[in-house]
Short mmCIF file of C-alpha atoms and ligand atoms in Angstrom, two decimals:
data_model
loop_
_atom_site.label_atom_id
_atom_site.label_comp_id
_atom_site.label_asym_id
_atom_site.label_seq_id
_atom_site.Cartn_x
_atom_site.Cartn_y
_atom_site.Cartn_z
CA UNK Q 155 -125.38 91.26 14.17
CA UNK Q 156 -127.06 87.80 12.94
CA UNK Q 157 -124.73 85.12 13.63
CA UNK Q 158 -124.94 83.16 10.67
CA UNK Q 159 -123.93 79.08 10.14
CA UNK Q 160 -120.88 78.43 8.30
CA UNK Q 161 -121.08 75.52 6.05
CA UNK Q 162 -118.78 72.35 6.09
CA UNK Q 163 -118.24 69.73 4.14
CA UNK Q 164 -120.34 66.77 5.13
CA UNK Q 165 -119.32 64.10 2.99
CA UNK Q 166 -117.32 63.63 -0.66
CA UNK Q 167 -117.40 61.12 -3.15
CA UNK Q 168 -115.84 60.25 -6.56
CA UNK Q 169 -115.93 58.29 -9.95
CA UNK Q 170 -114.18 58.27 -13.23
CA UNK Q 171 -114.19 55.52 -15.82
CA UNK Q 172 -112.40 52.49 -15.98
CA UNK Q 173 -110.87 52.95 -19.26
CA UNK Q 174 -106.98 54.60 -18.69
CA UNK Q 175 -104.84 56.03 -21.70
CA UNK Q 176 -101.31 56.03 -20.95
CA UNK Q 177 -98.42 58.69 -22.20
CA UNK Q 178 -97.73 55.24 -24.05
CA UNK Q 179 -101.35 54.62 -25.84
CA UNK Q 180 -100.90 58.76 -26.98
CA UNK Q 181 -97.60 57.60 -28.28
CA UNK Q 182 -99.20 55.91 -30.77
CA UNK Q 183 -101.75 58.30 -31.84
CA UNK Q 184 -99.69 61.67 -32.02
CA UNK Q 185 -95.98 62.75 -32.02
CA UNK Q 186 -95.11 62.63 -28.40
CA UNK Q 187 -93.52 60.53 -25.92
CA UNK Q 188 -93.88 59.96 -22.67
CA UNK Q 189 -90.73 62.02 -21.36
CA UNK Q 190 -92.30 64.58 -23.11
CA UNK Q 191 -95.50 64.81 -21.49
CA UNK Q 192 -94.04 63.76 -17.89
CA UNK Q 193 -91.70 66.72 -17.61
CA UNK Q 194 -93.62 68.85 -19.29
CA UNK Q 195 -96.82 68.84 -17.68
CA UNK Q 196 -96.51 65.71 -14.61
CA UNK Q 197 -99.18 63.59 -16.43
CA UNK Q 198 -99.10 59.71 -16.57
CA UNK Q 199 -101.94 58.62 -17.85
CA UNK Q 200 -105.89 59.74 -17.31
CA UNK Q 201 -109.36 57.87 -17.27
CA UNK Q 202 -111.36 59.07 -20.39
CA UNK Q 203 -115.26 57.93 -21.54
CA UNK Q 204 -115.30 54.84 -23.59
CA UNK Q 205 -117.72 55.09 -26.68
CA UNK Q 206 -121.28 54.62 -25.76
CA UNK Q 207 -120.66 56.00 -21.52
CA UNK Q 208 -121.82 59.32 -20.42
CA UNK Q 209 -120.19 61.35 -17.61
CA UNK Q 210 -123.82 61.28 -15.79
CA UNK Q 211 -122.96 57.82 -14.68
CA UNK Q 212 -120.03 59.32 -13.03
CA UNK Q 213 -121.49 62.14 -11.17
CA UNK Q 214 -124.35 59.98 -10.19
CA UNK Q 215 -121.88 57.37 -8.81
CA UNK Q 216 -119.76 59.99 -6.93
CA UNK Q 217 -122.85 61.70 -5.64
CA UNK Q 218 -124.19 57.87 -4.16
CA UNK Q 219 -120.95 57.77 -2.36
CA UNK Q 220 -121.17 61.20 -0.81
CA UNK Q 221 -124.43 60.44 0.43
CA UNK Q 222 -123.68 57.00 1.47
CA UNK Q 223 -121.02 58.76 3.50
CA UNK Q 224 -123.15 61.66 5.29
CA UNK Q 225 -126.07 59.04 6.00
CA UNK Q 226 -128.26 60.92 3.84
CA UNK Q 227 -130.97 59.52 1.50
CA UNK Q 228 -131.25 61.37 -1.71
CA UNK Q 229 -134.82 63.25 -0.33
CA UNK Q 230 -132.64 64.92 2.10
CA UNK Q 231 -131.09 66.77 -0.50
CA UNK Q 232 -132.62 70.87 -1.36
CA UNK Q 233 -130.41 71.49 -3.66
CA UNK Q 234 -128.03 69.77 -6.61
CA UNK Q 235 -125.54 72.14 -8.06
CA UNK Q 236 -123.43 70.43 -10.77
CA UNK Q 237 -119.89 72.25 -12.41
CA UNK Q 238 -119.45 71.43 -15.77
CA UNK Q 239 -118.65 72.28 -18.98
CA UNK Q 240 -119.27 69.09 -20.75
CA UNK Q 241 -122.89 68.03 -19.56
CA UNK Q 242 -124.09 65.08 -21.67
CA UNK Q 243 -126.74 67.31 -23.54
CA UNK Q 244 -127.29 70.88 -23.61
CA UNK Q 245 -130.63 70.70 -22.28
CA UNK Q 246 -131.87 68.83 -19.67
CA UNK Q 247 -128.72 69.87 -17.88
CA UNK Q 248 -126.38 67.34 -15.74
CA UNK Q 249 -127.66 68.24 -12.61
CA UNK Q 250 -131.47 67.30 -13.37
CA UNK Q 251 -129.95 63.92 -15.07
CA UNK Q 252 -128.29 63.33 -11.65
CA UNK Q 253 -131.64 64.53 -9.78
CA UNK Q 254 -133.90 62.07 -11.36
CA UNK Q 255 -130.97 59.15 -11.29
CA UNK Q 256 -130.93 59.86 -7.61
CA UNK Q 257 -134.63 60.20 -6.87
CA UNK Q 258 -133.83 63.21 -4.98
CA UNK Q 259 -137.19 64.46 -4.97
CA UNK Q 260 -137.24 67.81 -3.07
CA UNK Q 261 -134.17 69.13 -4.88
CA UNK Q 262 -134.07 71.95 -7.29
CA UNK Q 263 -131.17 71.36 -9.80
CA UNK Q 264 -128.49 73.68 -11.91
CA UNK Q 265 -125.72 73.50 -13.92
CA UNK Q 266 -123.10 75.86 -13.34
CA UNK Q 267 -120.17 76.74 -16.19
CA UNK Q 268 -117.07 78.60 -15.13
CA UNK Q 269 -115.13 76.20 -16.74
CA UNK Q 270 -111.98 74.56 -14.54
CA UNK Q 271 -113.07 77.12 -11.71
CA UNK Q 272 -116.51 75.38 -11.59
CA UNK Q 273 -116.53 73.47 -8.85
CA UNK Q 274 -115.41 76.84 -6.35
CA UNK Q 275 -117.84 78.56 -8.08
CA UNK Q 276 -120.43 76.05 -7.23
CA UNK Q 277 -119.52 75.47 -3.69
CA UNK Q 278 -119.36 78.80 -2.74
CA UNK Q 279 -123.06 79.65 -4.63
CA UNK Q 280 -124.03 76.96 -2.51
CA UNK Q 281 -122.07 78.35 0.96
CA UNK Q 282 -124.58 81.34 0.21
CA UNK Q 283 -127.70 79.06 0.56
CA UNK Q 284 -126.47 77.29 3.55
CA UNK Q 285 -125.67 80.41 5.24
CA UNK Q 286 -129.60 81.85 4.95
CA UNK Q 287 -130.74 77.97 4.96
CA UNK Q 288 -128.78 76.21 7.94
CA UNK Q 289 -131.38 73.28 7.24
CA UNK Q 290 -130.33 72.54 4.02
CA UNK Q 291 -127.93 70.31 1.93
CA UNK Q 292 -126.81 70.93 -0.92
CA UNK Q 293 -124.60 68.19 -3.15
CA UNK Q 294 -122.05 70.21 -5.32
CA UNK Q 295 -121.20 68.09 -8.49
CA UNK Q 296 -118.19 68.70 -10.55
CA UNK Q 297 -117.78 66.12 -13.24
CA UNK Q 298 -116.22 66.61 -16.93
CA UNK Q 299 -115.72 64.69 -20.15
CA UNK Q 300 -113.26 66.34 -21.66
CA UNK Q 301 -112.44 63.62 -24.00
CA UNK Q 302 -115.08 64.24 -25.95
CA UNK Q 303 -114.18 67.61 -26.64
CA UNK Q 304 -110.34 66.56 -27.08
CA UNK Q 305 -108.72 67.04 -30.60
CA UNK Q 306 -106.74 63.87 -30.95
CA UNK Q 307 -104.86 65.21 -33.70
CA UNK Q 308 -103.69 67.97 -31.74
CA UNK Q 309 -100.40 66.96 -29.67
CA UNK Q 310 -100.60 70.18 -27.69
CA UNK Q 311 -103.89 69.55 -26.33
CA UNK Q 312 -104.96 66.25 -26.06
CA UNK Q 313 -102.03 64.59 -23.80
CA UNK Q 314 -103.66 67.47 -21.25
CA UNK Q 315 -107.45 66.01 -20.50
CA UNK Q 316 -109.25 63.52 -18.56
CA UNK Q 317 -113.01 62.45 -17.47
CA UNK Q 318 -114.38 62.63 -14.22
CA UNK Q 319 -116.33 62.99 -11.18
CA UNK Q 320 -116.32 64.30 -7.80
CA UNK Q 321 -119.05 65.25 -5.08
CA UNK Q 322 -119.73 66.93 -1.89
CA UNK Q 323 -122.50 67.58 0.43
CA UNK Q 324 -122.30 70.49 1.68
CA UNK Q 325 -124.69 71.61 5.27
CA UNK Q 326 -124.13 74.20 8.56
CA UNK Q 327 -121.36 73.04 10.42
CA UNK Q 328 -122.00 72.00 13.77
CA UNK Q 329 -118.56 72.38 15.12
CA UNK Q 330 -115.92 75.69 14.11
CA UNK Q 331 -115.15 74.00 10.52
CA UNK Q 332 -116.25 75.27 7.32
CA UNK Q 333 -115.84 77.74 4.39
CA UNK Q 334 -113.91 81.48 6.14
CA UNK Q 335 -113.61 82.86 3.17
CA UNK Q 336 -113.27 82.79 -0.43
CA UNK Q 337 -112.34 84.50 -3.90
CA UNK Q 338 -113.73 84.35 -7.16
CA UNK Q 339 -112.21 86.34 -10.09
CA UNK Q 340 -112.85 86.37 -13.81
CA UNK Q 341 -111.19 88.19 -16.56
CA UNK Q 342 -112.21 88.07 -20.03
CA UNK Q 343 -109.58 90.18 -21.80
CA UNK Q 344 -108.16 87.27 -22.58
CA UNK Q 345 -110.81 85.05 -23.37
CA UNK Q 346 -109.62 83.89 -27.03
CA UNK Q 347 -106.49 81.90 -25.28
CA UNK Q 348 -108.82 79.01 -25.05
CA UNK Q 349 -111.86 78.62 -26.52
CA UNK Q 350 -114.36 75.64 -27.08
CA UNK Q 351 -116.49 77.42 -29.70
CA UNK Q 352 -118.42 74.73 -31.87
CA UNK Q 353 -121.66 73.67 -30.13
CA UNK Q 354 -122.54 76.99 -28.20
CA UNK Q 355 -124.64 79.22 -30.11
CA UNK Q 356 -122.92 81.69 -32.11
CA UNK Q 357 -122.36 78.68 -35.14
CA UNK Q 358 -125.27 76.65 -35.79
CA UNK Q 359 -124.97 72.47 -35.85
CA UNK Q 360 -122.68 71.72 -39.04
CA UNK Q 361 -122.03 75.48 -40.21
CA UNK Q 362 -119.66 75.27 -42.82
CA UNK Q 363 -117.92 78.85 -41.87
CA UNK Q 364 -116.63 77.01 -38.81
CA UNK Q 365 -113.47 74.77 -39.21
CA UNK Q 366 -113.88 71.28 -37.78
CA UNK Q 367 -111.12 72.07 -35.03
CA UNK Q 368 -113.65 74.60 -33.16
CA UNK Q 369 -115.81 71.90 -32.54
CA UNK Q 370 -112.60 70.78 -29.82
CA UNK Q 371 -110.63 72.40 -27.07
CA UNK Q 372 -108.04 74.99 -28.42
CA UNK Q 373 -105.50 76.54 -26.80
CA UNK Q 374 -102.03 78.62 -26.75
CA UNK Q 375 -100.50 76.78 -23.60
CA UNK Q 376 -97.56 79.16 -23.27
CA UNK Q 377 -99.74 82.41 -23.05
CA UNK Q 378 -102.60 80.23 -20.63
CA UNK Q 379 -99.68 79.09 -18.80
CA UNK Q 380 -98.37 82.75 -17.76
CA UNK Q 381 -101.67 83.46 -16.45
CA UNK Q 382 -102.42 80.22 -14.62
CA UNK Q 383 -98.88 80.99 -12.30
CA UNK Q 384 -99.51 84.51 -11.88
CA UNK Q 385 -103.34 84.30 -10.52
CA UNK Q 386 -102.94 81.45 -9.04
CA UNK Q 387 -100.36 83.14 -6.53
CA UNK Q 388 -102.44 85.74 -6.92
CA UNK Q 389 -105.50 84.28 -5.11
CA UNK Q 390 -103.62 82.30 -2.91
CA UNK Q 391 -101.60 85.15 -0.99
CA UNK Q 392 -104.93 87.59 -0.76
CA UNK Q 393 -106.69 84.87 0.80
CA UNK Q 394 -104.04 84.41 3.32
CA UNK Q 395 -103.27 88.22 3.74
CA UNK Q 396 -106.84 89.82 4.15
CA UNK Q 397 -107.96 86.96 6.68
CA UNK Q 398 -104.43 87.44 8.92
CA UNK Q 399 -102.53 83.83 8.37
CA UNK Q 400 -99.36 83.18 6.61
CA UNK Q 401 -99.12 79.76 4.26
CA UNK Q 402 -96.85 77.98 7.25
CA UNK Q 403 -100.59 78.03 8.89
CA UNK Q 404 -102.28 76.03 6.10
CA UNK Q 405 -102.01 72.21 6.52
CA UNK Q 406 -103.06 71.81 2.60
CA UNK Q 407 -103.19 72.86 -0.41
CA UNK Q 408 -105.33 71.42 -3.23
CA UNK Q 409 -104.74 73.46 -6.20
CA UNK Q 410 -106.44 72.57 -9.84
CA UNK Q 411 -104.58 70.04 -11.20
CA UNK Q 412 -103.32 71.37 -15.16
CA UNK Q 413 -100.11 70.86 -14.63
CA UNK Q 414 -97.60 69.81 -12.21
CA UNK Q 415 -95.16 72.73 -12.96
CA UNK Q 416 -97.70 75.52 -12.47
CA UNK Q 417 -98.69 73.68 -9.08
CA UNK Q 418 -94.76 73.38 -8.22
CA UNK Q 419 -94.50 76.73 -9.13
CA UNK Q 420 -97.28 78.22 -6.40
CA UNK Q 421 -96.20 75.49 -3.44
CA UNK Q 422 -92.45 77.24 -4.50
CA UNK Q 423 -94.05 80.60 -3.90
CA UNK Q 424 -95.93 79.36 -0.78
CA UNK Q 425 -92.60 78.38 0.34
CA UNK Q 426 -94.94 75.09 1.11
CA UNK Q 427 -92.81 71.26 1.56
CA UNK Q 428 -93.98 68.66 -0.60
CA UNK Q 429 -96.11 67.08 1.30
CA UNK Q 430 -98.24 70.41 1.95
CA UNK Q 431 -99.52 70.61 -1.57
CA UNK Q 432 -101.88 67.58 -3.22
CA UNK Q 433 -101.17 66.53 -6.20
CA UNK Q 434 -103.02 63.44 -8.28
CA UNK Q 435 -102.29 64.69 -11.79
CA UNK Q 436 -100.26 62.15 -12.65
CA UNK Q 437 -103.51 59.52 -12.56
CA UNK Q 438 -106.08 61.71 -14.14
CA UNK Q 439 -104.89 64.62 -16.10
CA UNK Q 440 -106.68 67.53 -16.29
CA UNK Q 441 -110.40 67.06 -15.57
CA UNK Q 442 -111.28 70.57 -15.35
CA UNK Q 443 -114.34 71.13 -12.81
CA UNK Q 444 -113.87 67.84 -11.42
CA UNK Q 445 -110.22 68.00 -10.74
CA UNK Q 446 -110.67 69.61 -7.07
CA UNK Q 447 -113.65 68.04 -5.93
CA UNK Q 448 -111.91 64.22 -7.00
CA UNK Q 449 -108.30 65.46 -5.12
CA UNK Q 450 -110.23 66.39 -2.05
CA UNK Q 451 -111.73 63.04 -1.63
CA UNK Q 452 -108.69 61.26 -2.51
CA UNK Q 453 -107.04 63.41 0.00
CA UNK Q 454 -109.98 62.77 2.65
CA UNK Q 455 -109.31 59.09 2.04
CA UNK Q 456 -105.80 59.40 2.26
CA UNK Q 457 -106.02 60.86 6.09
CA UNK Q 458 -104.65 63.90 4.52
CA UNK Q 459 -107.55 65.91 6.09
CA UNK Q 460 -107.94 65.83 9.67
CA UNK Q 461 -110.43 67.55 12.23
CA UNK Q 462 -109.68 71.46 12.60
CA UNK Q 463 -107.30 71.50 9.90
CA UNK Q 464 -106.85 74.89 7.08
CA UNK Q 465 -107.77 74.05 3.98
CA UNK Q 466 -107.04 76.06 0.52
CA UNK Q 467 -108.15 75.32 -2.65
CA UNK Q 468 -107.45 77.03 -5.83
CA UNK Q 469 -108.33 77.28 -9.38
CA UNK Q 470 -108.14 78.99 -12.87
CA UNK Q 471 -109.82 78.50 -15.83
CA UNK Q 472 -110.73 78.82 -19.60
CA UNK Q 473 -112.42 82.37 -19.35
CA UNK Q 474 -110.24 83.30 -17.78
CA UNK Q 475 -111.88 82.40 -14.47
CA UNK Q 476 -110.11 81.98 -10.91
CA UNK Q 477 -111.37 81.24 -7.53
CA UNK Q 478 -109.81 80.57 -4.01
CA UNK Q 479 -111.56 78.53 -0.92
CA UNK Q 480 -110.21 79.01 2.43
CA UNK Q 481 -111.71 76.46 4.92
CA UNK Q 482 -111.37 74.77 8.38
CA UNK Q 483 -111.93 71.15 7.79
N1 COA R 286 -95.34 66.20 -27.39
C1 COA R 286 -94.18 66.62 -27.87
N2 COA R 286 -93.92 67.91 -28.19
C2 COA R 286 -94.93 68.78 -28.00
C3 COA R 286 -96.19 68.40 -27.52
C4 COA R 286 -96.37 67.04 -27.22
N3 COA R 286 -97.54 66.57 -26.72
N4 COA R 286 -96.97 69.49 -27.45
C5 COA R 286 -96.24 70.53 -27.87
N5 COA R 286 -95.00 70.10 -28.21
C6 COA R 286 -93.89 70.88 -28.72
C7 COA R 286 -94.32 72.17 -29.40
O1 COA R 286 -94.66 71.93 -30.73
C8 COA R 286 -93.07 73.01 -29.25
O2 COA R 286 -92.16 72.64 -30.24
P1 COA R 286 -91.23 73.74 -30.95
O3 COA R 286 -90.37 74.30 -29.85
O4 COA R 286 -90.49 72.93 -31.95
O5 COA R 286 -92.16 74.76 -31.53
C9 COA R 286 -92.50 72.59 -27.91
O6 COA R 286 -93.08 71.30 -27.61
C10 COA R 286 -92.80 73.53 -26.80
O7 COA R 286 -94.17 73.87 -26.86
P2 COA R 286 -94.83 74.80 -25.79
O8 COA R 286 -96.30 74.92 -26.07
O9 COA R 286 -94.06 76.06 -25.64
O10 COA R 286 -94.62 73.90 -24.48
P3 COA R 286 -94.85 74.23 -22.99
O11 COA R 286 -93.64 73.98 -22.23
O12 COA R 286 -95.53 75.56 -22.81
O13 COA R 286 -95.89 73.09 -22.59
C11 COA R 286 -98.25 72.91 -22.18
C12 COA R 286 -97.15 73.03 -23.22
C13 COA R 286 -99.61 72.91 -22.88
C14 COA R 286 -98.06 71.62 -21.43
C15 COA R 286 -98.14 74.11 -21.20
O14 COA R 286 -98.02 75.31 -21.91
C16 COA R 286 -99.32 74.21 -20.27
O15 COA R 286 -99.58 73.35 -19.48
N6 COA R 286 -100.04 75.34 -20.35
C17 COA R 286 -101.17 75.58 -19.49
C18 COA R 286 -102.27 74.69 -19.91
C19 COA R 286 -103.43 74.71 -18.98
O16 COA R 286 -103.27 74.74 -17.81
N7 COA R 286 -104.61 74.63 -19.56
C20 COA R 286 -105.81 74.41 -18.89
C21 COA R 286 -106.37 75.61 -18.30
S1 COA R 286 -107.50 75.11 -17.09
#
């Protein structure tokens, strides 16, 4: 049989805005407090859009540092994949805003929407390329402005989301690292949990037959919540299982970051310490697509990651979608 290349992780990068809104600042716009929100969901505060940015300016700042990183110029790149469900417009997409920012010239460029699962999704579409295309790289995007899609009346929702950014550059390893294996699951019995329904194309611009609060993330936590801890686990114990390793054999965990007690919850069924399972949600909130691609390069810079060690990431999302990565960094 072919032997073919796995693909690594080259180089990662990040960005989100400069403006923060603290448990405090929410305070003062909804019923809440900040005990609240801490024990309830682990956020602090988050870094959302101010009026006039675009995310774009994110992604393109994350992907500059990615490439900075694996001493590639932006003509190097065959491929820009970007997760998102918040692009700035509907058409061109984010990744062909980020290809002409970049001047990355020989690159085709997609958007990809499987909502907080995005960025798995998107690396392991682009693990597929590498594999028949050991020549290539490939810079996997996820980046999110939730904010703008936030319903600041709603308490329920909008102490949850923040903006963001992360990148990778993903090429054929050279060395026994890279993607093993990975999961990607989707379910849509339950699609109506959590919608975002104003602005796709079932209800024209302005229809009156929609209410105003479709136009904004909606969604019944408890029931989303139930789901989130159960495939979560899910994912994480058939990746282990079918490729022969227990969780003592992994030396991290980056898990989508929605809330610290669902991530508590799998490192508790992991029977992980502490110190096994990354968590940043306290800084950014829930940034959906970006959330995984930003924690792995804060863990990267944190000499979290070393040379050779087992890597799992894994996500659920709006959908519902769920994906797992299993990798040797
Ligand atoms: N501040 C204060 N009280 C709040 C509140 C807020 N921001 N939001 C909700 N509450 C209240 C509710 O009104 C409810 O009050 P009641 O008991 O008087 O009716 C009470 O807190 C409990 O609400 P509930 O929704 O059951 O809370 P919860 O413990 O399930 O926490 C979430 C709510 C949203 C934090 C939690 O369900 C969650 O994180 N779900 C998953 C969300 C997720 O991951 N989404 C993204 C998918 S990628």
């Amino acid at each position: 049989m072919e032997l073919r290349a796995l693909s690594s992780i080259l180089a990662c990068g990040m960005a989100v805005p400069e403006r923060i809104l603290t448990n405090a600042d929410l305070e003062k716009l909804v019923e809440t407090s900040d005990k609240w929100i801490t024990e309830r969901t682990g956020i602090k505060e988050r870094h959302i859009l101010r009026q006039g940015e675009v995310i774009s300016t994110y992604a393109v700042q994350a992907s500059r540092e990615a490439l900075k990183q694996a001493s590639l110029k932006p003509e190097d790149l065959n491929l820009i994949l970007c997760a998102t469900l918040t692009p700035d417009f509907l058409m061109p997409s984010l990744s062909i805003l980020v290809q002409k920012e970049l001047g990355a010239v020989k690159a085709g460029a997609f958007d990809l929407s499987a909502t907080c699962s995005g960025f798995l999704y998107a690396l392991t579409v682009a693990d597929q390329f590498i594999r028949n295309n050991p020549n290539w790289k490939i810079l996997v995007i996820g980046a999110e402005a939730l904010s703008r899609k936030t319903n600041w009346r709603d308490r329920s929702t909008c102490v949850l989301f923040g903006d963001g950014a992360g990148a990778v550059i993903l090429g054929a390893s050279e060395n026994q690292s890279g993607i093993i294996d990975f999961i990607l699951g989707a379910d849509g019995s339950n699609w109506s949990l959590l919608t975002l329904k104003g602005g796709g194309s079932a209800y024209p611009p302005f229809d009156p037959e929609l209410p105003e609060e479709e136009y904004f993330i909606k969604m019944q936590g408890r029931e989303v919540f139930k789901i989130a801890v159960r495939m979560m686990e899910k994912i994480a114990l058939e990746l282990l299982e079918r490729n022969g390793l227990s969780s003592s054999d992994l030396s991290l965990v980056i898990p989508h970051q929605a809330n610290l007690r669902i991530i508590e919850y799998l490192r508790e069924r992991l029977e992980l310490p502490q110190d096994k399972v990354f968590v940043n949600i306290h800084k950014y909130g829930n940034t959906s697509a970006a959330s995984i691609p930003i924690a792995l390069c804060e863990a990267e810079r944190e000499g979290r990651l070393k040379k050779g060690d087992l890597l799992l990431m894994v996500s659920f999302g709006g959908g519902f979608t769920f994906a797992g990565v299993l990798m040797r960094w």
